[in-house]
Short mmCIF file of C-alpha atoms in Angstrom, two decimals:
data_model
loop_
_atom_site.label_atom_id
_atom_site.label_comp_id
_atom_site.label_asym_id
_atom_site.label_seq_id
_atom_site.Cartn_x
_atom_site.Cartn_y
_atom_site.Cartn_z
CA UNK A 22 2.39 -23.02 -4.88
CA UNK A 23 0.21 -26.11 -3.98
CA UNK A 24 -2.45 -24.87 -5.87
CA UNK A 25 -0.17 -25.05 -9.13
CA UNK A 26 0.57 -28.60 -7.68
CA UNK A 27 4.10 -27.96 -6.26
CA UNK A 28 4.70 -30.57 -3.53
CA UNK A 29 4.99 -29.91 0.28
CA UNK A 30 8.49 -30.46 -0.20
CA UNK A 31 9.06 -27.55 -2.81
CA UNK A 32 6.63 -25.24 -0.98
CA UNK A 33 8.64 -25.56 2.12
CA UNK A 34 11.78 -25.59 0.58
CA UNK A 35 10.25 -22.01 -0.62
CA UNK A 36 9.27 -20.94 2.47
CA UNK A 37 12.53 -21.65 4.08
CA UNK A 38 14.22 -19.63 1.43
CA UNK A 39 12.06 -16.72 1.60
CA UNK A 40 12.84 -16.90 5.58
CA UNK A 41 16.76 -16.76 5.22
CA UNK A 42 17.16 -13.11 4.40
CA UNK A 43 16.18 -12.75 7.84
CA UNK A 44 18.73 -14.55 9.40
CA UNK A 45 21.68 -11.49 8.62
CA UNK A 46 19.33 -9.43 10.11
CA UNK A 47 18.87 -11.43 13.41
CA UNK A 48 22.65 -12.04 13.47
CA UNK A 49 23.42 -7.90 13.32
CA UNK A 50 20.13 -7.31 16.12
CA UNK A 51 20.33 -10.22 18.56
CA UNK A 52 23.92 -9.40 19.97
CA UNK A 53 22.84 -5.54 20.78
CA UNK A 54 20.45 -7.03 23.37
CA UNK A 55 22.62 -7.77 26.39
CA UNK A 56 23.05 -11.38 27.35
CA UNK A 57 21.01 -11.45 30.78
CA UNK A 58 18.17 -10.52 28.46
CA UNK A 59 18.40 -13.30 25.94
CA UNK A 60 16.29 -16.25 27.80
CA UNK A 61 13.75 -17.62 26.23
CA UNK A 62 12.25 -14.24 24.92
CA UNK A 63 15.19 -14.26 22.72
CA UNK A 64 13.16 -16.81 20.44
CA UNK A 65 10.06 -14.23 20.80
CA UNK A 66 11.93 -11.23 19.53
CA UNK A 67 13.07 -13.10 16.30
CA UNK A 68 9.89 -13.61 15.48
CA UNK A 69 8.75 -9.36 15.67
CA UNK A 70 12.18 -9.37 13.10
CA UNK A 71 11.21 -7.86 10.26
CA UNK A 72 12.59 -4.88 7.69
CA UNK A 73 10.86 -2.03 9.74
CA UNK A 74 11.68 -3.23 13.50
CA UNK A 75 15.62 -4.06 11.99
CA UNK A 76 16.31 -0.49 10.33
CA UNK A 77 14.80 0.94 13.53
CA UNK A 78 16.71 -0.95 15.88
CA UNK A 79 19.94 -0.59 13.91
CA UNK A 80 19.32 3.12 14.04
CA UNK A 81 18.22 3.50 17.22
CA UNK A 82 19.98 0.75 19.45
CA UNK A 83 23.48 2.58 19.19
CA UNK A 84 21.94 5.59 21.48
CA UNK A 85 19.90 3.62 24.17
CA UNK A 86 21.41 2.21 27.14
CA UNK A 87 21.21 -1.69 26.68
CA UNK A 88 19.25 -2.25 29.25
CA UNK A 89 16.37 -0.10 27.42
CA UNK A 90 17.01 -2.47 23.85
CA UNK A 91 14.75 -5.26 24.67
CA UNK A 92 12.13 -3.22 26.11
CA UNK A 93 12.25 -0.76 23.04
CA UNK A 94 12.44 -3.81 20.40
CA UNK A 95 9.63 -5.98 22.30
CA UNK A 96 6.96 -2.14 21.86
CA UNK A 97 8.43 -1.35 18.76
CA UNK A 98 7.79 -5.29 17.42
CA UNK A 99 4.56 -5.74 18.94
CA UNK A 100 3.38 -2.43 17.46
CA UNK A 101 4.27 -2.83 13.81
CA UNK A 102 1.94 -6.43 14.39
CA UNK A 103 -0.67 -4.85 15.76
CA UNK A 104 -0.74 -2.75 13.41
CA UNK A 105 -0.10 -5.59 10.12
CA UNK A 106 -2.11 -8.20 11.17
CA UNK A 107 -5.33 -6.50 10.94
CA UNK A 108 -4.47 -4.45 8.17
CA UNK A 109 -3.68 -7.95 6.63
CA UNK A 110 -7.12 -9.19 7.33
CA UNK A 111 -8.92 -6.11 5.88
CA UNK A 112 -7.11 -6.50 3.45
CA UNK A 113 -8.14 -9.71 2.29
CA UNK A 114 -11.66 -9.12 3.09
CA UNK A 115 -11.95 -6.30 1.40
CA UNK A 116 -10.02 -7.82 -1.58
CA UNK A 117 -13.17 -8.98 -3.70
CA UNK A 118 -15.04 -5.74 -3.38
CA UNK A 119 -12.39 -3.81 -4.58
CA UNK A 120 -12.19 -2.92 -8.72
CA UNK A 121 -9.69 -4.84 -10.66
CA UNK A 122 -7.44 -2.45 -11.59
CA UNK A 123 -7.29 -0.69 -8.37
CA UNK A 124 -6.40 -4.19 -6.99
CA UNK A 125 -3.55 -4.76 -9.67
CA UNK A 126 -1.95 -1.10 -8.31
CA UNK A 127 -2.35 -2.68 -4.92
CA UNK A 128 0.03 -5.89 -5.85
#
């Protein structure tokens, strides 16, 4: 957006839209993690919250002891990033060698 010339204003306005439809999401997770869990880490865990760790935890929280939620959440979470970040950064390297319309498929 700021390369269009949108100012810092509108892009974060933007950005803080596009990070609300995560908030129902936290709101239906967070309170299946017991309380004597939620310290600090709490703040952590929102931040592995995406579409793939929420449909898995709202599937699979219902048959693990609480206890085992945080622990299950924190690996699931930390996998799915280890396995998007790099595949994020070969992606855009490997963006400009990659044929146009291949790259248009890929969008």
């Amino acid at each position: 957006m700021m390369a269009v010339g949108a100012t810092g204003l509108l892009v974060s306005l933007a950005a803080a839209l596009t990070a609300a439809r995560l908030l129902p999401m936290t709101l239906t997770v967070m309170p299946q993690i017991p309380t004597y869990h939620r310290s600090g880490m709490a703040i952590f865990m929102a931040h592995l919250l995406a579409m793939t760790s929420w449909a898995i935890a709202v599937r699979e929280f219902p048959q693990l002891v609480p206890e085992d939620r945080r622990p299950y959440f924190l690996g699931f979470g930390l996998v799915c990033w280890g396995v998007c970040i790099p595949g994020t950064a070969l992606g855009y390297l490997l963006a400009g060698h990659v044929p146009g319309p291949l790259t248009l498929s890929l969008v």
